[in-house]
Coordinates of C-alpha atoms in Angstrom, one line a residue:
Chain T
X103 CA 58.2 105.7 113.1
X104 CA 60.3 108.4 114.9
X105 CA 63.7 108.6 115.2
X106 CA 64.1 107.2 118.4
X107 CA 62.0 103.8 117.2
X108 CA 64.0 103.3 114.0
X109 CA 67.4 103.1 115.5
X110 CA 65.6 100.4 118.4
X111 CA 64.4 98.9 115.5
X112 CA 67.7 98.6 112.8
X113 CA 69.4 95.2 113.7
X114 CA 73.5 96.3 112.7
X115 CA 74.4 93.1 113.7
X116 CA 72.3 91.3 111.4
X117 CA 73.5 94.1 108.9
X118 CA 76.6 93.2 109.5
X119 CA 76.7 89.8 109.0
X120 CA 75.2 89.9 105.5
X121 CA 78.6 91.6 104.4
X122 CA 81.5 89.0 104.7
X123 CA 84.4 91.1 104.4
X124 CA 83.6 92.8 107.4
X125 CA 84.7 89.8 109.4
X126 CA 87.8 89.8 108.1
X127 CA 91.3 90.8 109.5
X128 CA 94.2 93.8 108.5
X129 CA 97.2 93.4 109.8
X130 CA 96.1 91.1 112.7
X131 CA 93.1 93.2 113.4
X132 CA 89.5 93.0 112.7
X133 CA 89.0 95.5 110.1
X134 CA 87.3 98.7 110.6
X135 CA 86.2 100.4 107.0
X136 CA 85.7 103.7 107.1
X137 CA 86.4 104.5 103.2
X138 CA 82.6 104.4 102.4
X139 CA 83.1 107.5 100.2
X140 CA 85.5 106.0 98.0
X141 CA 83.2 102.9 97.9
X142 CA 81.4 100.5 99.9
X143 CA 81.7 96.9 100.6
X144 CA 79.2 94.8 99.2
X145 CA 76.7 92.2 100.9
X146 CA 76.6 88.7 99.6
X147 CA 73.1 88.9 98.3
X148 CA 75.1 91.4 95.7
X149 CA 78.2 88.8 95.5
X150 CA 76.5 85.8 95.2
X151 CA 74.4 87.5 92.3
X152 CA 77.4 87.7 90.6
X153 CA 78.1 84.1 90.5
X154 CA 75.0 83.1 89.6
X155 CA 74.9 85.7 86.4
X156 CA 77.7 83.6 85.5
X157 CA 76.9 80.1 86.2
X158 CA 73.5 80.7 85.1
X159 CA 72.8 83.3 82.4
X160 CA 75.5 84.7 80.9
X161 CA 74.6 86.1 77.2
X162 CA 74.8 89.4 75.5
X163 CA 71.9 92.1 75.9
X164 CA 69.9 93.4 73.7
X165 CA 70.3 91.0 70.6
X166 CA 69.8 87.2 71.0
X167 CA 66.7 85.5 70.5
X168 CA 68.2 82.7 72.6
X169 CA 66.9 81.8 75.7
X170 CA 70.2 83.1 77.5
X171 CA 70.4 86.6 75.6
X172 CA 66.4 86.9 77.0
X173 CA 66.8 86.2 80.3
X174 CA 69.9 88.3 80.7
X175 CA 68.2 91.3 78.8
X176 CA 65.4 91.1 80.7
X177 CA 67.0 91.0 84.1
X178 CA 69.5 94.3 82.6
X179 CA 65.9 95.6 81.9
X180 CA 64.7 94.3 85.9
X181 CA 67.4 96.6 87.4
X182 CA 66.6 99.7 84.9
X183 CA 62.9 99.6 86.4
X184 CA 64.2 99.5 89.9
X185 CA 66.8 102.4 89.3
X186 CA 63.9 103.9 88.1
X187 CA 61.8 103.6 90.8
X188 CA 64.8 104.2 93.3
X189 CA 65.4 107.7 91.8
X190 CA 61.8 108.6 91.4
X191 CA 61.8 108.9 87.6
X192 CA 58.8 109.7 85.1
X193 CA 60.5 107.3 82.6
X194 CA 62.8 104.1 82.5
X195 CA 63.8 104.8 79.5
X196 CA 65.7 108.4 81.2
X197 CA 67.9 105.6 83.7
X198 CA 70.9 105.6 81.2
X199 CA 73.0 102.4 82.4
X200 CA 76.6 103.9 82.5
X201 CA 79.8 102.8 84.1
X202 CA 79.5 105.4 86.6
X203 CA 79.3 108.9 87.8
X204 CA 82.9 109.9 86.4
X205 CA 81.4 108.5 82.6
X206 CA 77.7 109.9 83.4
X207 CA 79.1 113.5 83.8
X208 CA 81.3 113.0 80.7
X209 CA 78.3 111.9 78.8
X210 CA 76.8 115.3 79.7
X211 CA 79.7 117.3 79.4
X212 CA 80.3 116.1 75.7
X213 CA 76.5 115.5 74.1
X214 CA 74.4 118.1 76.2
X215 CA 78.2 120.6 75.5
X216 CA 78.6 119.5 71.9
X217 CA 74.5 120.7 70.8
X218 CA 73.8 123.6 73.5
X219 CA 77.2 125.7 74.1
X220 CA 79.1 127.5 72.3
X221 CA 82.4 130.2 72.6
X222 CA 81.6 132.6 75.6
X223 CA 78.4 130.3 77.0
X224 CA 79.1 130.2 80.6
X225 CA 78.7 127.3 83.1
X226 CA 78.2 127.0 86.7
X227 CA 80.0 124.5 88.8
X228 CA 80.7 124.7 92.8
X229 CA 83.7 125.4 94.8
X230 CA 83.3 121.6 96.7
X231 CA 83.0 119.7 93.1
X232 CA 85.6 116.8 93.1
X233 CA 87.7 116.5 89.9
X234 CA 85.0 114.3 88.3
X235 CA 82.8 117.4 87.8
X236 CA 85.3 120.0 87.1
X237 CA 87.4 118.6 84.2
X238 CA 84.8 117.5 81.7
X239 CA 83.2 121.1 81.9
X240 CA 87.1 121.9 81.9
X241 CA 88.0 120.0 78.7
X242 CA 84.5 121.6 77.3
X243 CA 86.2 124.7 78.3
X244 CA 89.1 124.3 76.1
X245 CA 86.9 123.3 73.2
X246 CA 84.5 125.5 72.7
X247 CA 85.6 128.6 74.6
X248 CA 83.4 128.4 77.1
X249 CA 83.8 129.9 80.8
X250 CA 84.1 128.1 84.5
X251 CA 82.2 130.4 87.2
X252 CA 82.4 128.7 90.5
X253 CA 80.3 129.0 93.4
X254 CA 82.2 129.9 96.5
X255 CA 81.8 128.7 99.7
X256 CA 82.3 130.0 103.1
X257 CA 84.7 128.4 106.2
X258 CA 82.1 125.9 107.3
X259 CA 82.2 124.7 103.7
X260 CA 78.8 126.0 103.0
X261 CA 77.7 127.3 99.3
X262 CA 77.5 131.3 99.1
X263 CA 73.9 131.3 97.4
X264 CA 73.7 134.6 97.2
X265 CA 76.9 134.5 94.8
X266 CA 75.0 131.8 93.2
X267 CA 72.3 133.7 92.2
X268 CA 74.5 136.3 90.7
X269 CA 76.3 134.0 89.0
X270 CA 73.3 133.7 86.1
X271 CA 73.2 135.8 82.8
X272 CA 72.2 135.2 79.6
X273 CA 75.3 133.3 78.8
X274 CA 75.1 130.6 81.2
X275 CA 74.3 127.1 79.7
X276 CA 74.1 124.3 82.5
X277 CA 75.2 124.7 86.6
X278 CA 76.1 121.6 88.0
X279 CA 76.9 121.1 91.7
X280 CA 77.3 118.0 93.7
X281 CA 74.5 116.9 96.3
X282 CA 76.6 115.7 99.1
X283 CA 80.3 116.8 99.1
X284 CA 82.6 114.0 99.5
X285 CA 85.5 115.6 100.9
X286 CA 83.2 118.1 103.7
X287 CA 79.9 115.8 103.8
X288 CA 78.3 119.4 102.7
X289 CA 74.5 118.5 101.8
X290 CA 73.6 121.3 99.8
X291 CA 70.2 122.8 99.6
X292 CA 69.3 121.2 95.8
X293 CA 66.2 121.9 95.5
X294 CA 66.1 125.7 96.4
X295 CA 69.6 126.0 94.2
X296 CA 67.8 123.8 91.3
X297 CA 64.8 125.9 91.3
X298 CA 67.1 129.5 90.9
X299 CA 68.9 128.2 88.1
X300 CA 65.1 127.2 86.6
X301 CA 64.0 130.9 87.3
X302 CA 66.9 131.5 84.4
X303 CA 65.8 128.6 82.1
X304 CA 69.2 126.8 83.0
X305 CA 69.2 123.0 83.8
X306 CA 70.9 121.3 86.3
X307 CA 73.0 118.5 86.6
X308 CA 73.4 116.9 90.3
X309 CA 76.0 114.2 91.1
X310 CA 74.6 112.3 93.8
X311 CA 77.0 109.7 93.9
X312 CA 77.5 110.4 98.0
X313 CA 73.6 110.9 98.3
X314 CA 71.5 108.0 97.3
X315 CA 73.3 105.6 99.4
X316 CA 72.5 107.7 102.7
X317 CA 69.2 109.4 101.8
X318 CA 65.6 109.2 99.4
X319 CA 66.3 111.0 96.5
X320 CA 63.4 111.9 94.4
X321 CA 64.0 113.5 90.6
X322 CA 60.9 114.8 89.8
X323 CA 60.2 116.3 93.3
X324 CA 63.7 117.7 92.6
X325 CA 62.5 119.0 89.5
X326 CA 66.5 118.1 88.6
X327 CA 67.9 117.9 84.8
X328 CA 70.3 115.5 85.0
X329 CA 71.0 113.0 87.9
X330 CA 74.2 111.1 88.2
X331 CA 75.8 108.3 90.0
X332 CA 77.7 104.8 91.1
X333 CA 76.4 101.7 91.7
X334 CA 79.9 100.7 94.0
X335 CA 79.1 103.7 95.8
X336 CA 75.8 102.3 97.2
X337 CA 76.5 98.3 97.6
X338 CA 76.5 97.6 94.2
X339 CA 79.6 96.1 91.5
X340 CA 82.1 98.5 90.2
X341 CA 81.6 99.6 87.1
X342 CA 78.0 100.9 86.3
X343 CA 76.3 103.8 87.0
X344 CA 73.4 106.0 86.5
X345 CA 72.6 109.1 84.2
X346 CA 69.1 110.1 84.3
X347 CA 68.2 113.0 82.3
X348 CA 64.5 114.7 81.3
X349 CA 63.4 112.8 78.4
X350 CA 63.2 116.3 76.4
X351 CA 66.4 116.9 77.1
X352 CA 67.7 113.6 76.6
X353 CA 65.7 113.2 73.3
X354 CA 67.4 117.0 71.9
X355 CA 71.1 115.8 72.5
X356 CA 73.2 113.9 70.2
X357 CA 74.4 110.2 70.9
X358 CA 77.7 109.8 73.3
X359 CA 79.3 107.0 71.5
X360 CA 78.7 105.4 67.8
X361 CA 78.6 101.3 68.2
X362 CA 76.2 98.6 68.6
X363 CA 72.8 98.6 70.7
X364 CA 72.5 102.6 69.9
X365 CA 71.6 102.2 66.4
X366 CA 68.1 101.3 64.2
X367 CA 69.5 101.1 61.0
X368 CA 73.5 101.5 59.5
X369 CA 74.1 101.9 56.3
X370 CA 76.9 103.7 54.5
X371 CA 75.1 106.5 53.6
X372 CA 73.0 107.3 56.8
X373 CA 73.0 106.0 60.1
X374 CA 69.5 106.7 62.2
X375 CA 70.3 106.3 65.8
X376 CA 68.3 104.1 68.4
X377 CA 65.6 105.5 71.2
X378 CA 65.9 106.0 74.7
X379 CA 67.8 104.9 76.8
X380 CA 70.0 102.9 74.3
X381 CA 71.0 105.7 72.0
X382 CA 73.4 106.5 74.7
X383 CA 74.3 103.4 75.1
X384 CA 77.0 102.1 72.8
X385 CA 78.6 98.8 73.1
X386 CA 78.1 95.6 75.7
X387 CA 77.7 97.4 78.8
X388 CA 78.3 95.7 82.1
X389 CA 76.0 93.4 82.0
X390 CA 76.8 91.4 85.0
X391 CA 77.3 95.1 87.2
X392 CA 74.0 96.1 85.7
X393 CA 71.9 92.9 86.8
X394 CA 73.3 93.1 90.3
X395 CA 73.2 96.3 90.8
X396 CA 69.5 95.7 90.6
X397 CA 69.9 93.1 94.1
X398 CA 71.6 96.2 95.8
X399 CA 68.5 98.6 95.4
X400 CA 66.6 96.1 96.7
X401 CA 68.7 95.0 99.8
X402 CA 68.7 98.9 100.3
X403 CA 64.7 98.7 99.7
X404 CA 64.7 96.2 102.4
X405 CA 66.1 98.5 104.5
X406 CA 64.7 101.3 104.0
X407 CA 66.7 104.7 103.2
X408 CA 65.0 106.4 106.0
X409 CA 66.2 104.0 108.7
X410 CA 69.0 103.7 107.0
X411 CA 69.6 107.9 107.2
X412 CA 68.5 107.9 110.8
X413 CA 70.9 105.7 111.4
X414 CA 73.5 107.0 109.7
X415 CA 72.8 110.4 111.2
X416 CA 73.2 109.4 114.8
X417 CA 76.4 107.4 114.1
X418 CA 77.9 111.1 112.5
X419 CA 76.8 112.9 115.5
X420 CA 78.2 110.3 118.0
X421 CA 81.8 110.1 115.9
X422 CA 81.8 114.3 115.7
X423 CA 81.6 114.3 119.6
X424 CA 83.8 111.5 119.9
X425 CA 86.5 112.8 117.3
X426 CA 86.1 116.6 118.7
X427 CA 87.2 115.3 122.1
X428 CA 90.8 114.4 120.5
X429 CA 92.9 117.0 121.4
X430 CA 94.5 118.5 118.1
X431 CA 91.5 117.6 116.0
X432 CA 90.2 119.9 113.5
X433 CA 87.1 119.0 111.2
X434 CA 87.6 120.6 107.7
X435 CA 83.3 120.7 106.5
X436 CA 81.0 121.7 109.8
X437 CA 78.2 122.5 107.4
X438 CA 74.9 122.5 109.4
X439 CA 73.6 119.9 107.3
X440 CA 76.1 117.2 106.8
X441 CA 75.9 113.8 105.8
X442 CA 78.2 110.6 106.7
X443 CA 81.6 112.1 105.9
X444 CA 84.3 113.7 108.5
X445 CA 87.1 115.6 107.4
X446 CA 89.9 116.3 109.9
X447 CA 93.9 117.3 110.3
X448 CA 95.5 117.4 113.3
X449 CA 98.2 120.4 113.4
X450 CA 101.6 119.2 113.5
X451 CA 101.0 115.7 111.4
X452 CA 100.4 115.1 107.9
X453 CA 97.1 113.1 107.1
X454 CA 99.2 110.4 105.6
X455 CA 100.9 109.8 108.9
X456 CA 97.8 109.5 110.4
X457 CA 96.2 107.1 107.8
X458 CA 99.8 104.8 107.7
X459 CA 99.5 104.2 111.4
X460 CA 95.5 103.2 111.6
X461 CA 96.0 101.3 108.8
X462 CA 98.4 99.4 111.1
X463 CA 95.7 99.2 113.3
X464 CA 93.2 97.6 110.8
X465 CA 91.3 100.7 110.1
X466 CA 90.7 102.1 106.5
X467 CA 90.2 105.2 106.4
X468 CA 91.1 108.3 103.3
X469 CA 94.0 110.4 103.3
X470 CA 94.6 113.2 101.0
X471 CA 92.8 115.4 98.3
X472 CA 89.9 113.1 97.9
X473 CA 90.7 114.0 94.2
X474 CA 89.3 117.4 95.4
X475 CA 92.1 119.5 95.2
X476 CA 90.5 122.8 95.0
X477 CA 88.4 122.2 98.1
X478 CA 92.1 121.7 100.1
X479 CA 93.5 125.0 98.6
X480 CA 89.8 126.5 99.8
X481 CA 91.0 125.6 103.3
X482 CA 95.0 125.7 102.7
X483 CA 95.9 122.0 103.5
X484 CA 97.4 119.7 101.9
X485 CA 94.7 117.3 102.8
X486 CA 92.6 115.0 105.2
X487 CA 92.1 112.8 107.2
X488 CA 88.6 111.3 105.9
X489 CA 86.3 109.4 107.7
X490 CA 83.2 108.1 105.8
X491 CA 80.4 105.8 107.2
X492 CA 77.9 103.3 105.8
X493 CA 75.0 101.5 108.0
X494 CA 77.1 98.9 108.5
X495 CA 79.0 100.9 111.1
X496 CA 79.3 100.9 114.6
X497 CA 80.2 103.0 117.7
X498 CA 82.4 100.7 118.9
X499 CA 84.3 100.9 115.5
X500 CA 84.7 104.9 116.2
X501 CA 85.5 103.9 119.7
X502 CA 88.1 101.7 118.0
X503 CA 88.8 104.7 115.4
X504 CA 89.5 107.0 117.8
X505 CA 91.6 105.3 120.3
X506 CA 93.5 104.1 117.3
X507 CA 94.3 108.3 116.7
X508 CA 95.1 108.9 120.3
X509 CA 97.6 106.5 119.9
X510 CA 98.4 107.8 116.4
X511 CA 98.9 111.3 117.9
X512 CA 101.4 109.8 120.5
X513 CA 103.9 108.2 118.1
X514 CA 103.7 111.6 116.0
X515 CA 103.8 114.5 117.9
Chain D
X61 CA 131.1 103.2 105.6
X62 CA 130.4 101.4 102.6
X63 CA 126.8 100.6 101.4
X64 CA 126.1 97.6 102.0
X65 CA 127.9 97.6 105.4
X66 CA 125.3 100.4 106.5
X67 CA 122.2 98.3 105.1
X68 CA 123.8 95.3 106.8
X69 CA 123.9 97.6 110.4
X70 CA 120.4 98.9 109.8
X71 CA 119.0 95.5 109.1
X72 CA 120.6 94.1 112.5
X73 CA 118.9 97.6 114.3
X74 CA 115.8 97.0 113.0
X75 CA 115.9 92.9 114.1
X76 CA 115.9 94.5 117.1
X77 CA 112.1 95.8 116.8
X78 CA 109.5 93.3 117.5
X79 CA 106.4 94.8 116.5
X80 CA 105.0 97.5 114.0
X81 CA 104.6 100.1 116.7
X82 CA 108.3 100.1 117.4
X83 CA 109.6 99.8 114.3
X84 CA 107.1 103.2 112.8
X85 CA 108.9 105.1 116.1
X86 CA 112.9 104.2 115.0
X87 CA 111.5 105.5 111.2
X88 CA 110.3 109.0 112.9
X89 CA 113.2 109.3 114.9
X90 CA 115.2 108.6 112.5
X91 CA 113.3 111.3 110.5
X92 CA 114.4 113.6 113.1
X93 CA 117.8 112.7 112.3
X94 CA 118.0 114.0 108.6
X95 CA 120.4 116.3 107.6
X96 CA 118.0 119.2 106.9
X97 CA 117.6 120.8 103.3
X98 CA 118.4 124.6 103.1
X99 CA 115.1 126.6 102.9
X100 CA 115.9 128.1 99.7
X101 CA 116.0 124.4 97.9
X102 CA 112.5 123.6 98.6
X103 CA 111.4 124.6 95.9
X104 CA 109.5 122.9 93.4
X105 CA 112.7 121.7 91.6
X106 CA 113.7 119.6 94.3
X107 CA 110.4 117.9 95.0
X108 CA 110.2 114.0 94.7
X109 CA 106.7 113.3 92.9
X110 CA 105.0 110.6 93.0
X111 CA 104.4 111.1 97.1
X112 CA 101.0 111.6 98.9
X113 CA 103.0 114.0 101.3
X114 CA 105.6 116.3 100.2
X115 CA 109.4 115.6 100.2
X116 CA 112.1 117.5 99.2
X117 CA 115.6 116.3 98.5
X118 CA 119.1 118.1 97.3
X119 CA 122.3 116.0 96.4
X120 CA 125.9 117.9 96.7
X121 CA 128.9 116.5 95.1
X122 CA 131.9 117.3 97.2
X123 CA 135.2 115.4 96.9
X124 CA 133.5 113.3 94.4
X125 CA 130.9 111.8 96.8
X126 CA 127.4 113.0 97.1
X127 CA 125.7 114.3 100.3
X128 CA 122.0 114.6 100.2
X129 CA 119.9 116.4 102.4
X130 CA 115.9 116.3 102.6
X131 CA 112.7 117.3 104.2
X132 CA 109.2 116.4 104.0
X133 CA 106.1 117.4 105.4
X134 CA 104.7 114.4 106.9
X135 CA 106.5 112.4 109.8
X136 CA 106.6 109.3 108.0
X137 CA 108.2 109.8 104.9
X138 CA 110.6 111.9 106.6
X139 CA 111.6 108.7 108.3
X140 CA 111.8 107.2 104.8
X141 CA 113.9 109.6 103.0
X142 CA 116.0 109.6 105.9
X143 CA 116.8 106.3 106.1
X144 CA 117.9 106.0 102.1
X145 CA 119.6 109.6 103.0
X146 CA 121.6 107.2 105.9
X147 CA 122.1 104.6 103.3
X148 CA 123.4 106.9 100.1
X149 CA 124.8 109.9 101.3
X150 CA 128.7 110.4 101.1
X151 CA 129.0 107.6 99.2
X152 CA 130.4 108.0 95.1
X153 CA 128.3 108.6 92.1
X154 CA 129.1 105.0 90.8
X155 CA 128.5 103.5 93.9
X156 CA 125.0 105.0 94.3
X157 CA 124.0 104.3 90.4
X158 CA 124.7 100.5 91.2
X159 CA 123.4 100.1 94.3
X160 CA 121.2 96.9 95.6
X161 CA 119.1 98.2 98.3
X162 CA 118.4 94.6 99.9
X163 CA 117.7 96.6 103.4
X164 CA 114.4 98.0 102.1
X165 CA 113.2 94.4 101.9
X166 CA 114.9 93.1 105.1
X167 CA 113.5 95.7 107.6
X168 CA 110.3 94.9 106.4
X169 CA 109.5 97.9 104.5
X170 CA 109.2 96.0 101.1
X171 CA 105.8 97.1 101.0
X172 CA 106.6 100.6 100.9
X173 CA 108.2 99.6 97.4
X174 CA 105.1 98.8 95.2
X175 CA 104.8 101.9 92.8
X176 CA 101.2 102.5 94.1
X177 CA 102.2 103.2 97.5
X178 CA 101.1 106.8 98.1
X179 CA 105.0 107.2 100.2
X180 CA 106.8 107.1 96.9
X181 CA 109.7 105.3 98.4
X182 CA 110.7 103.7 95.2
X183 CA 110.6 107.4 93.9
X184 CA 112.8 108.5 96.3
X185 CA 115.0 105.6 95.4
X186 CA 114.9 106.1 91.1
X187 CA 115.6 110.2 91.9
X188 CA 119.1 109.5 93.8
X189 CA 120.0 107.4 91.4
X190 CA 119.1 109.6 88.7
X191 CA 121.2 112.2 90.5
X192 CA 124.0 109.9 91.1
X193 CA 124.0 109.4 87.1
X194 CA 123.9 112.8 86.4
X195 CA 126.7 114.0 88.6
X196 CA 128.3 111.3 88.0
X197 CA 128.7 112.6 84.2
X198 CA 129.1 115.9 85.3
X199 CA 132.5 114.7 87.7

């Protein structure tokens, strides 16, 4: 299908429908969410999947021989096949079920840091990372003398790749960068920037927490190292999340946590640890997140992630022209390849102004940092006004959107 | 003007205000209003944390009351500070430590309170009284 046949073909309304807090009201209003980026509403094939875990199979993982503990393992195990699948991977046993990108990075940070750098090793991070994949390497920093170099970007909020390249020596360990920036909507060029850092034997790790939701993303096309991201971020509960890692890699690097499900044998004298992928994971993990996770990859399946980025795609073209139209308005991220996010001030008001008075108006939207502080010194603000869309969206919500900052403007300047 | 008799006169202005709209366009106005900090006080000594937006505010003692002036960057929260500004200043160090601030809840701005809200009215709130405290030792 082309383009122009997969947007005749998407049915929003139908979307819409499947996602009951979208009928609700704020502040007398029907609600318009655009806070996508910090995390998306959920449909109620996801929701009702909770409640049934609950009423139907609740039971620990990974240890009963009761019919309970079986059925809830096995539907843990259901969702780390389809995460697999989702992400393209070699192996399920490289989807390591965490509680999210923020604890996925930290896993990374500390095992991959703790066996493979050392005092002076130098690691690459990006200029448009949010605080999630700045201080771990930071804290790593501190421990084992290690170095920060950053890739700069330029005004549009692009990656300088040519500063990239010279970023490598012998020294550097690991360069991490995000996918899709969630403070810009940046989408980097990944696979040409993961393939320089494998011309210096370096591995990469790539949050894609504001990627898989909008767009196919394949690891072993990628050729990535590590992979990381939400489940809340793409439909699914809060609290679980994805590390994938090479199995190699995975395999050389020492455990994240010491507790149950990531041993074979304790004893006092030697503890051997357990195999892929629950070495790195410690402890009861989420199990009820982890099972329905599984029902948002396939609601997203259903879809389909091209349709869904076609979609998505005309509905950030239509609110740029929209938005630019609004006298004052200046987008912070105009990237030529951008994916569902839209940063903007407006001279003369403060982004929380702004994002007090739509809220009036029953319309959620991100003011701030973004906990990306660096990125608002890049540009010398204070913050944004953020704007971040899901396929559930309409162009009558940024109709709605932008009246709503029209009249906004009027009350403030 | 005594404390309370100022809350009691900006509860019956804002009864005036029907809706939302109008009651956000008396805060900015009233933002407009605030006595202005000097330049030279905005300074990160002076800043009220806790605020998604940046406010700044300086108490005086003079004849044994206190006198505050502020600023912030966003229209808003100016509004905010200016309000408890209306409410505190010129008024004694004791008088300000043991303050109820019932207006807050009565205008409709209880809200704004919770110590999650990004506004950090309830900041705004603790810091003059921490002042009022202080100077209150130091008079």
């Amino acid at each position: 299908m082309n383009t122009k046949e997969i947007l005749k073909a998407i049915n929003i309304e139908k979307i819409r429908a499947d996602f009951p807090i979208l009928q609700r009201e704020v502040n007398g209003k029907p609600l318009v969410y655009f806070d996508n980026g910090a995390t998306t509403q959920k449909p109620k094939q996801v929701i009702d999947a909770v409640a049934h875990y609950y009423e139907q199979m609740n039971s620990n993982v990974h240890r009963g021989v009761h019919y309970l503990s079986q059925i809830s393992t096995d539907a843990f195990e259901v969702t780390r096949r389809k995460l697999q699948a989702f992400i393209h991977a070699e192996h399920e046993h490289e989807v390591i079920i965490t509680k999210g990108t923020t604890e996925s990075i930290n896993m990374v940070a500390t095992c991959y840091g703790r066996k493979f750098i050392g005092e002076g090793d130098e690691i690459i991070v990006s200029a448009m990372e949010h605080h999630s994949n700045i201080v771990p390497w930071q804290m790593l920093c501190d421990e084992k003398g290690c170095v920060l170099k950053v890739i700069p970007m330029n005004d549009r909020g692009e990656l300088d790749l040519d500063v990239y390249k010279s970023l490598f020596s012998s020294k550097t360990k690991i360069a991490t960068f995000t996918y899709v920036s969630n403070a810009l909507g940046t989408i980097n060029p990944v696979k040409e920037m993961i393939d320089i850092a494998h011309e210096h034997q370096v591995p990469v790790l790539l949050d894609a927490a504001q990627a898989v939701q909008h767009m196919a993303v394949d690891v072993q096309a990628l050729d990535v190292d590590f992979l990381v991201f939400s489940g809340h971020k793409m439909y699914g509960p809060t609290g679980v999340g994805v590390l994938y890692g090479k199995e190699a890699l995975l395999n050389a690097m020492p455990p994240y946590q010491g507790g149950g499900d990531m041993i074979k044998e304790v004893s006092f004298e030697k503890t051997t640890y357990n195999e892929l992928p629950f070495k790195f994971e410690a402890g009861t993990p989420n199990i009820e997140a982890g099972i329905c996770l599984g029902e948002a990859i396939d609601y997203l399946n259903e879809l389909g992630l091209e349709q869904i980025k076609a979609y998505e795609d005309e509905l950030l073209a239509y609110a740029t022209a929209e938005l630019s139209q609004v006298e004052g308005v200046r987008f912070i991220g105009t990237a030529a390849q951008k994916s569902s996010v839209i940063s903007f001030v407006v001279d003369g008001t403060h982004p929380y102004d702004i994002g007090v008075i739509l809220d009036k108006l029953g319309i959620a939207v991100r003011t701030g940092h973004h906990c990306a502080q660096p990125v608002m010194e890049r540009f010398g603000i204070p913050g944004t006004v953020r704007m971040s869309l899901a396929m559930y969206n309409t162009k009558a919500e940024v109709d709605t959107l932008v009246e709503g900052l029209k009249r906004a403007l009027k009350m403030l300047l | 003007m005594q404390i309370n008799e100022i809350q009691d006169e900006l509860i019956e202005d804002f009864a005036f205000y029907q809706d939302w709209m109008e009651k956000y366009e008396y805060i900015i106005q009233l933002g407009k209003e605030v006595p202005l900090i000097e330049e030279q006080y905005k300074t990160e000594e002076y800043i009220i944390k806790g605020c998604q937006s940046k406010v700044w505010l300086f108490p005086e003692l003079k004849d044994g009351k206190i006198y505050f002036t502020a600023d912030s960057d966003a229209i808003i929260t100016k509004g905010l500070v200016s309000l408890m500004v209306k409410v505190l200043s010129g008024q004694t160090p004791q008088d300000i430590a043991k303050a109820d601030l019932y207006f807050i809840d009565q205008i409709g701005l209880k809200e704004h309170l919770s110590p999650t809200r990004a506004n950090g009215l309830l900041s705004m709130v603790k810091q003059m009284k921490l002042y009022a405290i202080a100077l209150q030792a130091a008079s």
